[in-house]
Tab-separated table of C-alpha atoms in Angstrom:
chain	number	residue	atom	x	y	z
A	1	UNK	CA	-70.584	-93.868	28.153
A	2	UNK	CA	-69.046	-93.978	31.622
A	3	UNK	CA	-69.060	-90.627	33.343
A	4	UNK	CA	-71.599	-89.113	30.962
A	5	UNK	CA	-73.491	-86.255	32.514
A	6	UNK	CA	-77.229	-86.333	32.967
A	7	UNK	CA	-78.927	-84.992	29.865
A	8	UNK	CA	-81.513	-82.287	30.431
A	9	UNK	CA	-85.063	-83.436	29.696
A	10	UNK	CA	-86.861	-81.166	27.268
A	11	UNK	CA	-90.283	-79.719	27.961
A	12	UNK	CA	-90.345	-78.571	31.562
A	13	UNK	CA	-86.879	-77.502	32.684
A	14	UNK	CA	-87.631	-78.622	36.219
A	15	UNK	CA	-90.016	-75.705	36.709
A	16	UNK	CA	-93.449	-76.036	38.278
A	17	UNK	CA	-96.257	-73.651	37.504
A	18	UNK	CA	-97.177	-72.289	40.920
A	19	UNK	CA	-100.576	-70.977	41.892
A	20	UNK	CA	-102.589	-73.019	39.386
A	21	UNK	CA	-103.985	-76.508	39.311
A	22	UNK	CA	-105.343	-78.035	36.149
A	23	UNK	CA	-107.941	-80.702	35.634
A	24	UNK	CA	-106.859	-82.587	32.528
A	25	UNK	CA	-108.250	-85.062	30.046
A	26	UNK	CA	-105.637	-86.950	28.005
A	27	UNK	CA	-107.277	-89.140	25.316
A	28	UNK	CA	-105.212	-92.040	23.981
A	29	UNK	CA	-104.354	-91.921	20.288
A	30	UNK	CA	-106.280	-94.495	18.288
A	31	UNK	CA	-108.214	-95.808	21.308
A	32	UNK	CA	-111.401	-94.806	23.092
A	33	UNK	CA	-109.546	-94.338	26.383
A	34	UNK	CA	-108.931	-91.121	28.271
A	35	UNK	CA	-107.032	-90.244	31.442
A	36	UNK	CA	-108.803	-87.920	33.869
A	37	UNK	CA	-106.706	-86.263	36.561
A	38	UNK	CA	-105.303	-83.096	38.068
A	39	UNK	CA	-101.818	-81.615	37.929
A	40	UNK	CA	-99.999	-78.415	38.783
A	41	UNK	CA	-97.972	-78.920	35.593
A	42	UNK	CA	-99.696	-80.895	32.811
A	43	UNK	CA	-96.450	-81.070	30.801
A	44	UNK	CA	-94.674	-82.933	33.580
A	45	UNK	CA	-97.674	-85.250	33.864
A	46	UNK	CA	-97.649	-85.978	30.129
A	47	UNK	CA	-93.946	-86.813	30.233
A	48	UNK	CA	-94.493	-89.140	33.202
A	49	UNK	CA	-96.679	-91.309	30.997
A	50	UNK	CA	-94.199	-91.378	28.125
A	51	UNK	CA	-91.306	-89.371	26.742
A	52	UNK	CA	-93.246	-89.724	23.479
A	53	UNK	CA	-96.479	-88.402	24.968
A	54	UNK	CA	-97.309	-86.747	21.633
A	55	UNK	CA	-97.646	-90.208	20.090
A	56	UNK	CA	-99.322	-91.896	23.072
A	57	UNK	CA	-102.031	-89.251	23.432
A	58	UNK	CA	-104.320	-87.545	20.932
A	59	UNK	CA	-103.275	-84.000	21.818
A	60	UNK	CA	-105.860	-82.201	19.626
A	61	UNK	CA	-108.661	-84.026	21.486
A	62	UNK	CA	-107.178	-83.410	24.932
A	63	UNK	CA	-107.946	-80.356	27.048
A	64	UNK	CA	-107.397	-78.586	30.366
A	65	UNK	CA	-109.480	-76.580	32.831
A	66	UNK	CA	-107.808	-74.187	35.261
A	67	UNK	CA	-108.976	-74.331	38.877
A	68	UNK	CA	-108.388	-71.619	41.432
A	69	UNK	CA	-107.192	-74.131	44.042
A	70	UNK	CA	-106.048	-77.740	44.150
A	71	UNK	CA	-109.034	-78.528	46.364
A	72	UNK	CA	-111.387	-77.192	43.713
A	73	UNK	CA	-109.750	-79.250	40.958
A	74	UNK	CA	-109.841	-82.358	43.129
A	75	UNK	CA	-113.536	-81.845	43.845
A	76	UNK	CA	-114.251	-81.751	40.102
A	77	UNK	CA	-112.207	-84.888	39.535
A	78	UNK	CA	-113.948	-86.763	42.345
A	79	UNK	CA	-117.423	-85.709	41.214
A	80	UNK	CA	-116.751	-86.580	37.589
A	81	UNK	CA	-115.337	-89.988	38.464
A	82	UNK	CA	-118.529	-90.765	40.369
A	83	UNK	CA	-120.727	-89.583	37.519
A	84	UNK	CA	-118.730	-91.589	34.977
A	85	UNK	CA	-118.246	-94.716	37.061
A	86	UNK	CA	-119.829	-96.840	34.338
A	87	UNK	CA	-116.961	-95.817	32.038
A	88	UNK	CA	-114.165	-96.800	34.459
A	89	UNK	CA	-111.512	-98.939	32.779
A	90	UNK	CA	-108.050	-100.331	33.526
A	91	UNK	CA	-105.074	-98.407	32.222
A	92	UNK	CA	-104.067	-99.281	28.643
A	93	UNK	CA	-101.159	-101.702	28.335
A	94	UNK	CA	-99.125	-98.991	26.601
A	95	UNK	CA	-99.006	-96.919	29.799
A	96	UNK	CA	-96.066	-97.729	32.114
A	97	UNK	CA	-96.928	-98.655	35.704
A	98	UNK	CA	-94.419	-96.090	37.007
A	99	UNK	CA	-96.655	-93.284	35.705
A	100	UNK	CA	-99.241	-94.075	38.393
A	101	UNK	CA	-102.863	-92.955	38.242
A	102	UNK	CA	-104.181	-96.337	37.170
A	103	UNK	CA	-107.639	-95.704	38.640
A	104	UNK	CA	-108.692	-92.665	36.623
A	105	UNK	CA	-108.954	-94.149	33.146
A	106	UNK	CA	-112.250	-93.963	31.295
A	107	UNK	CA	-113.498	-95.649	28.147
A	108	UNK	CA	-116.188	-94.245	25.870
A	109	UNK	CA	-116.599	-91.085	27.947
A	110	UNK	CA	-115.190	-88.289	25.772
A	111	UNK	CA	-118.611	-86.895	24.873
A	112	UNK	CA	-119.765	-86.717	28.483
A	113	UNK	CA	-116.433	-85.287	29.599
A	114	UNK	CA	-116.779	-82.535	27.009
A	115	UNK	CA	-120.230	-81.666	28.355
A	116	UNK	CA	-118.863	-81.429	31.903
A	117	UNK	CA	-116.019	-79.230	30.637
A	118	UNK	CA	-118.431	-76.941	28.801
A	119	UNK	CA	-120.472	-76.521	31.980
A	120	UNK	CA	-117.370	-75.289	33.809
A	121	UNK	CA	-116.610	-72.898	30.969
A	122	UNK	CA	-120.116	-71.437	31.265
A	123	UNK	CA	-119.392	-70.855	34.952
A	124	UNK	CA	-116.442	-68.706	33.920
A	125	UNK	CA	-113.518	-71.066	34.421
A	126	UNK	CA	-110.599	-70.894	31.979
A	127	UNK	CA	-110.643	-73.789	29.521
A	128	UNK	CA	-107.819	-74.763	27.167
A	129	UNK	CA	-109.872	-76.636	24.538
A	130	UNK	CA	-106.889	-78.098	22.682
A	131	UNK	CA	-104.061	-79.767	24.550
A	132	UNK	CA	-102.043	-79.613	21.341
A	133	UNK	CA	-102.196	-75.811	21.273
A	134	UNK	CA	-101.270	-75.617	24.964
A	135	UNK	CA	-98.286	-77.975	24.556
A	136	UNK	CA	-97.113	-76.200	21.404
A	137	UNK	CA	-97.131	-72.839	23.170
A	138	UNK	CA	-95.297	-74.347	26.132
A	139	UNK	CA	-92.559	-75.844	23.965
A	140	UNK	CA	-92.179	-72.619	22.006
A	141	UNK	CA	-91.704	-70.642	25.230
A	142	UNK	CA	-89.042	-73.065	26.423
A	143	UNK	CA	-87.044	-73.459	23.232
A	144	UNK	CA	-83.940	-72.196	25.059
A	145	UNK	CA	-83.798	-75.592	26.774
A	146	UNK	CA	-82.657	-77.105	23.487
A	147	UNK	CA	-79.282	-75.380	23.730
A	148	UNK	CA	-78.733	-76.483	27.330
A	149	UNK	CA	-79.722	-80.055	26.452
A	150	UNK	CA	-77.200	-80.099	23.599
A	151	UNK	CA	-74.496	-78.700	25.864
A	152	UNK	CA	-75.181	-81.308	28.547
A	153	UNK	CA	-75.093	-84.153	26.031
A	154	UNK	CA	-71.926	-82.845	24.389
A	155	UNK	CA	-70.137	-82.794	27.734
A	156	UNK	CA	-70.625	-86.541	27.965
A	157	UNK	CA	-70.529	-87.700	24.362
A	158	UNK	CA	-68.452	-85.093	22.551
A	159	UNK	CA	-69.540	-83.278	19.418
A	160	UNK	CA	-72.937	-84.403	18.058
A	161	UNK	CA	-71.296	-85.548	14.819
A	162	UNK	CA	-69.600	-88.334	16.813
A	163	UNK	CA	-72.606	-89.426	18.845
A	164	UNK	CA	-73.808	-93.024	18.551
A	165	UNK	CA	-77.378	-93.887	17.671
A	166	UNK	CA	-80.028	-92.706	20.127
A	167	UNK	CA	-80.712	-96.308	21.115
A	168	UNK	CA	-77.175	-96.617	22.520
A	169	UNK	CA	-77.890	-94.602	25.675
A	170	UNK	CA	-81.050	-93.705	27.669
A	171	UNK	CA	-79.980	-90.066	27.777
A	172	UNK	CA	-79.735	-89.892	24.002
A	173	UNK	CA	-83.130	-91.550	23.705
A	174	UNK	CA	-84.631	-88.854	25.924
A	175	UNK	CA	-82.962	-86.173	23.838
A	176	UNK	CA	-84.257	-87.681	20.593
A	177	UNK	CA	-87.764	-87.926	22.015
A	178	UNK	CA	-87.566	-84.336	23.235
A	179	UNK	CA	-86.498	-83.146	19.791
A	180	UNK	CA	-89.199	-85.266	18.178
A	181	UNK	CA	-91.739	-83.345	20.261
A	182	UNK	CA	-90.807	-80.238	18.284
A	183	UNK	CA	-91.243	-82.164	15.047
A	184	UNK	CA	-94.595	-83.584	16.185
A	185	UNK	CA	-95.855	-80.089	17.003
A	186	UNK	CA	-94.251	-78.678	13.817
A	187	UNK	CA	-92.017	-76.277	15.698
A	188	UNK	CA	-88.790	-75.627	13.751
A	189	UNK	CA	-85.509	-75.954	15.640
A	190	UNK	CA	-83.364	-74.234	13.010
A	191	UNK	CA	-81.085	-71.765	14.738
A	192	UNK	CA	-81.825	-73.244	18.168
A	193	UNK	CA	-79.385	-76.158	17.938
A	194	UNK	CA	-76.178	-76.747	16.019
A	195	UNK	CA	-76.208	-78.094	12.480
A	196	UNK	CA	-74.507	-81.240	13.831
A	197	UNK	CA	-77.309	-81.902	16.315
A	198	UNK	CA	-79.885	-81.193	13.640
A	199	UNK	CA	-78.229	-83.830	11.428
A	200	UNK	CA	-78.008	-86.347	14.306
A	201	UNK	CA	-81.680	-85.820	15.045
A	202	UNK	CA	-82.614	-86.348	11.388
A	203	UNK	CA	-80.732	-89.675	11.436
A	204	UNK	CA	-82.383	-90.857	14.657
A	205	UNK	CA	-85.846	-89.304	14.596
A	206	UNK	CA	-88.920	-91.500	14.374
A	207	UNK	CA	-90.808	-88.641	12.716
A	208	UNK	CA	-88.397	-86.846	10.390
A	209	UNK	CA	-87.053	-87.938	7.038
A	210	UNK	CA	-83.303	-88.290	6.557
A	211	UNK	CA	-83.371	-84.781	5.094
A	212	UNK	CA	-84.713	-83.432	8.373
A	213	UNK	CA	-88.252	-82.776	7.117
A	214	UNK	CA	-91.451	-83.768	8.902
């Protein structure tokens, strides 16, 4: 729709987590590929790969390690890439080129990566052993973004009951994918959005039934 306002992306709210750098491992769902990298905000990095990052990646198998400085995290990444050079692989075709980081993909390396992670944990570094748990906690803390996303979309498209299908506009697609993240992580949105938006999401979700159940 002409003149529609930008719809707020769900999951990060434009905020960066200052003072921490994470080394991350994002395994692909259904494939023996994993992305090794560093980020100040792993959520933003996940969303750069896909708005449906929860389907692209196997979140329960993914994990994070907190470094005290970016330099420290980068040194781990560089050392691990050298050690795992035999596992280097091109990025999967499902990953958009705009996401960048096409040189840090590994194939068949999850076991060795886990050993390297465990060594850091023994040294006293903070490890988040399940990316799914980390993402779920992040989304739960930022549930207030749902209301602002609905308000932004309503200013451009009117009441949710009158919205077209999500495929009709990129902004609505982003909103659907953001809401589907809550379904994928089994976080209820009852009481956080209007009944109209809940019904629109149930009609457009790739994860929910028409009755709004996952």
